JSON list of C-alpha atoms in Angstrom, two decimals:
[
{"chain": "A", "resi": 1, "resn": "MET", "atom": "CA", "xyz": [-9.30, -15.02, 9.43]},
{"chain": "A", "resi": 2, "resn": "ASN", "atom": "CA", "xyz": [-9.62, -16.71, 12.67]},
{"chain": "A", "resi": 3, "resn": "SER", "atom": "CA", "xyz": [-13.26, -17.50, 13.85]},
{"chain": "A", "resi": 4, "resn": "GLU", "atom": "CA", "xyz": [-13.04, -15.38, 17.38]},
{"chain": "A", "resi": 5, "resn": "VAL", "atom": "CA", "xyz": [-11.45, -12.30, 15.69]},
{"chain": "A", "resi": 6, "resn": "LYS", "atom": "CA", "xyz": [-13.69, -12.29, 12.60]},
{"chain": "A", "resi": 7, "resn": "SER", "atom": "CA", "xyz": [-17.37, -12.72, 15.36]},
{"chain": "A", "resi": 8, "resn": "ALA", "atom": "CA", "xyz": [-15.74, -9.96, 17.31]},
{"chain": "A", "resi": 9, "resn": "GLY", "atom": "CA", "xyz": [-16.28, -7.47, 14.29]},
{"chain": "A", "resi": 10, "resn": "VAL", "atom": "CA", "xyz": [-12.58, -7.12, 13.12]},
{"chain": "A", "resi": 11, "resn": "ARG", "atom": "CA", "xyz": [-11.35, -6.71, 8.98]},
{"chain": "A", "resi": 12, "resn": "LEU", "atom": "CA", "xyz": [-8.29, -7.29, 8.05]},
{"chain": "A", "resi": 13, "resn": "ASN", "atom": "CA", "xyz": [-7.11, -5.28, 5.23]},
{"chain": "A", "resi": 14, "resn": "VAL", "atom": "CA", "xyz": [-3.32, -3.72, 3.30]},
{"chain": "A", "resi": 15, "resn": "VAL", "atom": "CA", "xyz": [-3.12, 0.09, 1.88]},
{"chain": "A", "resi": 16, "resn": "CYS", "atom": "CA", "xyz": [0.21, -1.38, -0.65]},
{"chain": "A", "resi": 17, "resn": "PRO", "atom": "CA", "xyz": [1.36, 2.36, -1.40]},
{"chain": "A", "resi": 18, "resn": "ALA", "atom": "CA", "xyz": [3.94, 2.74, -4.35]},
{"chain": "A", "resi": 19, "resn": "PHE", "atom": "CA", "xyz": [6.25, 5.30, -4.15]},
{"chain": "A", "resi": 20, "resn": "VAL", "atom": "CA", "xyz": [4.64, 8.39, -2.20]},
{"chain": "A", "resi": 21, "resn": "ASP", "atom": "CA", "xyz": [5.33, 11.99, -2.10]},
{"chain": "A", "resi": 22, "resn": "THR", "atom": "CA", "xyz": [7.28, 12.36, 0.84]},
{"chain": "A", "resi": 23, "resn": "ASP", "atom": "CA", "xyz": [10.70, 13.26, 2.39]},
{"chain": "A", "resi": 24, "resn": "LEU", "atom": "CA", "xyz": [12.22, 9.61, 2.16]},
{"chain": "A", "resi": 25, "resn": "ILE", "atom": "CA", "xyz": [11.63, 10.09, -1.63]},
{"chain": "A", "resi": 26, "resn": "LYS", "atom": "CA", "xyz": [12.78, 13.48, -1.70]},
{"chain": "A", "resi": 27, "resn": "GLU", "atom": "CA", "xyz": [15.82, 13.15, 0.39]},
{"chain": "A", "resi": 28, "resn": "ILE", "atom": "CA", "xyz": [17.04, 9.99, -1.50]},
{"chain": "A", "resi": 29, "resn": "ASN", "atom": "CA", "xyz": [20.87, 11.02, -1.96]},
{"chain": "A", "resi": 30, "resn": "ASP", "atom": "CA", "xyz": [24.15, 9.16, -1.99]},
{"chain": "A", "resi": 31, "resn": "ASP", "atom": "CA", "xyz": [24.57, 9.11, 1.65]},
{"chain": "A", "resi": 32, "resn": "ASN", "atom": "CA", "xyz": [20.99, 7.06, 2.10]},
{"chain": "A", "resi": 33, "resn": "CYS", "atom": "CA", "xyz": [21.20, 5.02, -1.62]},
{"chain": "A", "resi": 34, "resn": "LEU", "atom": "CA", "xyz": [23.08, 2.77, -3.32]},
{"chain": "A", "resi": 35, "resn": "ASP", "atom": "CA", "xyz": [22.71, 4.20, -7.00]},
{"chain": "A", "resi": 36, "resn": "VAL", "atom": "CA", "xyz": [20.85, 7.10, -6.55]},
{"chain": "A", "resi": 37, "resn": "GLN", "atom": "CA", "xyz": [20.99, 7.38, -10.75]},
{"chain": "A", "resi": 38, "resn": "LYS", "atom": "CA", "xyz": [18.92, 3.81, -10.92]},
{"chain": "A", "resi": 39, "resn": "ALA", "atom": "CA", "xyz": [16.38, 4.11, -7.61]},
{"chain": "A", "resi": 40, "resn": "SER", "atom": "CA", "xyz": [15.61, 7.86, -9.71]},
{"chain": "A", "resi": 41, "resn": "LYS", "atom": "CA", "xyz": [14.84, 6.27, -12.87]},
{"chain": "A", "resi": 42, "resn": "PHE", "atom": "CA", "xyz": [12.93, 3.34, -11.15]},
{"chain": "A", "resi": 43, "resn": "ILE", "atom": "CA", "xyz": [10.75, 6.50, -9.07]},
{"chain": "A", "resi": 44, "resn": "GLU", "atom": "CA", "xyz": [10.04, 7.90, -12.58]},
{"chain": "A", "resi": 45, "resn": "MET", "atom": "CA", "xyz": [9.41, 4.60, -13.82]},
{"chain": "A", "resi": 46, "resn": "ILE", "atom": "CA", "xyz": [6.77, 4.23, -11.17]},
{"chain": "A", "resi": 47, "resn": "GLY", "atom": "CA", "xyz": [5.75, 7.16, -10.49]},
{"chain": "A", "resi": 48, "resn": "VAL", "atom": "CA", "xyz": [4.89, 8.94, -7.24]},
{"chain": "A", "resi": 49, "resn": "VAL", "atom": "CA", "xyz": [1.45, 8.75, -5.85]},
{"chain": "A", "resi": 50, "resn": "SER", "atom": "CA", "xyz": [0.15, 11.74, -3.12]},
{"chain": "A", "resi": 51, "resn": "LYS", "atom": "CA", "xyz": [-0.36, 11.00, 0.39]},
{"chain": "A", "resi": 52, "resn": "GLU", "atom": "CA", "xyz": [-3.55, 11.88, -0.01]},
{"chain": "A", "resi": 53, "resn": "VAL", "atom": "CA", "xyz": [-4.03, 8.86, -2.91]},
{"chain": "A", "resi": 54, "resn": "VAL", "atom": "CA", "xyz": [-2.88, 6.73, -0.04]},
{"chain": "A", "resi": 55, "resn": "VAL", "atom": "CA", "xyz": [-5.58, 8.15, 2.60]},
{"chain": "A", "resi": 56, "resn": "ASP", "atom": "CA", "xyz": [-8.55, 7.90, -0.07]},
{"chain": "A", "resi": 57, "resn": "CYS", "atom": "CA", "xyz": [-7.46, 4.27, -0.80]},
{"chain": "A", "resi": 58, "resn": "PHE", "atom": "CA", "xyz": [-7.08, 3.41, 2.92]},
{"chain": "A", "resi": 59, "resn": "MET", "atom": "CA", "xyz": [-10.37, 5.67, 3.69]},
{"chain": "A", "resi": 60, "resn": "GLU", "atom": "CA", "xyz": [-12.33, 3.14, 0.98]},
{"chain": "A", "resi": 61, "resn": "LEU", "atom": "CA", "xyz": [-11.27, 0.26, 3.17]},
{"chain": "A", "resi": 62, "resn": "VAL", "atom": "CA", "xyz": [-12.20, 1.74, 6.12]},
{"chain": "A", "resi": 63, "resn": "ARG", "atom": "CA", "xyz": [-16.13, 2.58, 5.00]},
{"chain": "A", "resi": 64, "resn": "ASP", "atom": "CA", "xyz": [-17.05, -0.68, 2.56]},
{"chain": "A", "resi": 65, "resn": "VAL", "atom": "CA", "xyz": [-17.73, -3.14, 5.91]},
{"chain": "A", "resi": 66, "resn": "ASN", "atom": "CA", "xyz": [-18.08, -5.37, 3.27]},
{"chain": "A", "resi": 67, "resn": "GLN", "atom": "CA", "xyz": [-14.22, -5.17, 2.99]},
{"chain": "A", "resi": 68, "resn": "ASN", "atom": "CA", "xyz": [-12.50, -7.77, 5.03]},
{"chain": "A", "resi": 69, "resn": "GLY", "atom": "CA", "xyz": [-8.72, -9.62, 3.32]},
{"chain": "A", "resi": 70, "resn": "ALA", "atom": "CA", "xyz": [-8.36, -6.83, 1.45]},
{"chain": "A", "resi": 71, "resn": "VAL", "atom": "CA", "xyz": [-5.08, -5.71, -0.71]},
{"chain": "A", "resi": 72, "resn": "VAL", "atom": "CA", "xyz": [-4.99, -2.55, -2.15]},
{"chain": "A", "resi": 73, "resn": "LYS", "atom": "CA", "xyz": [-2.29, -1.29, -4.34]},
{"chain": "A", "resi": 74, "resn": "CYS", "atom": "CA", "xyz": [-2.06, 2.63, -5.09]},
{"chain": "A", "resi": 75, "resn": "SER", "atom": "CA", "xyz": [0.30, 3.49, -7.53]},
{"chain": "A", "resi": 76, "resn": "LYS", "atom": "CA", "xyz": [0.67, 6.00, -9.85]},
{"chain": "A", "resi": 77, "resn": "MET", "atom": "CA", "xyz": [1.19, 3.95, -12.83]},
{"chain": "A", "resi": 78, "resn": "ASP", "atom": "CA", "xyz": [-1.50, 1.18, -11.95]},
{"chain": "A", "resi": 79, "resn": "GLY", "atom": "CA", "xyz": [-3.59, 3.67, -10.35]},
{"chain": "A", "resi": 80, "resn": "THR", "atom": "CA", "xyz": [-6.05, 1.43, -7.90]},
{"chain": "A", "resi": 81, "resn": "GLN", "atom": "CA", "xyz": [-6.21, -1.89, -7.46]},
{"chain": "A", "resi": 82, "resn": "TYR", "atom": "CA", "xyz": [-7.63, -4.80, -5.37]},
{"chain": "A", "resi": 83, "resn": "THR", "atom": "CA", "xyz": [-6.64, -8.29, -4.48]},
{"chain": "A", "resi": 84, "resn": "SER", "atom": "CA", "xyz": [-7.43, -10.07, -1.52]},
{"chain": "A", "resi": 85, "resn": "ILE", "atom": "CA", "xyz": [-5.35, -11.92, 1.04]},
{"chain": "A", "resi": 86, "resn": "GLU", "atom": "CA", "xyz": [-5.38, -15.96, 1.90]},
{"chain": "A", "resi": 87, "resn": "VAL", "atom": "CA", "xyz": [-4.65, -16.67, 6.11]},
{"chain": "A", "resi": 88, "resn": "LYS", "atom": "CA", "xyz": [-3.85, -19.69, 6.69]},
{"chain": "A", "resi": 89, "resn": "PRO", "atom": "CA", "xyz": [-4.84, -20.62, 10.06]},
{"chain": "A", "resi": 90, "resn": "VAL", "atom": "CA", "xyz": [-1.24, -21.38, 11.81]},
{"chain": "A", "resi": 91, "resn": "THR", "atom": "CA", "xyz": [-1.23, -25.28, 13.12]}
]
């Protein structure tokens, strides 16, 4: 992260939810999806998390001031997983 941004107290973290229980998932049909059957099977395999799970992941990153450059993946299948990103300066 840019040293000026970091010294200003700015943190950069990312939440990557899998499928979330929203209208977007509930309303998959032939008008908005190329293959409803494949999409439905994939969603079933990965699982759908609640909005509350995504909010909890987000709030965890907000509250933990030591997290900077973290990526939190949240899915029904794999639970919550932390990884990090390496940001390279543009030259």
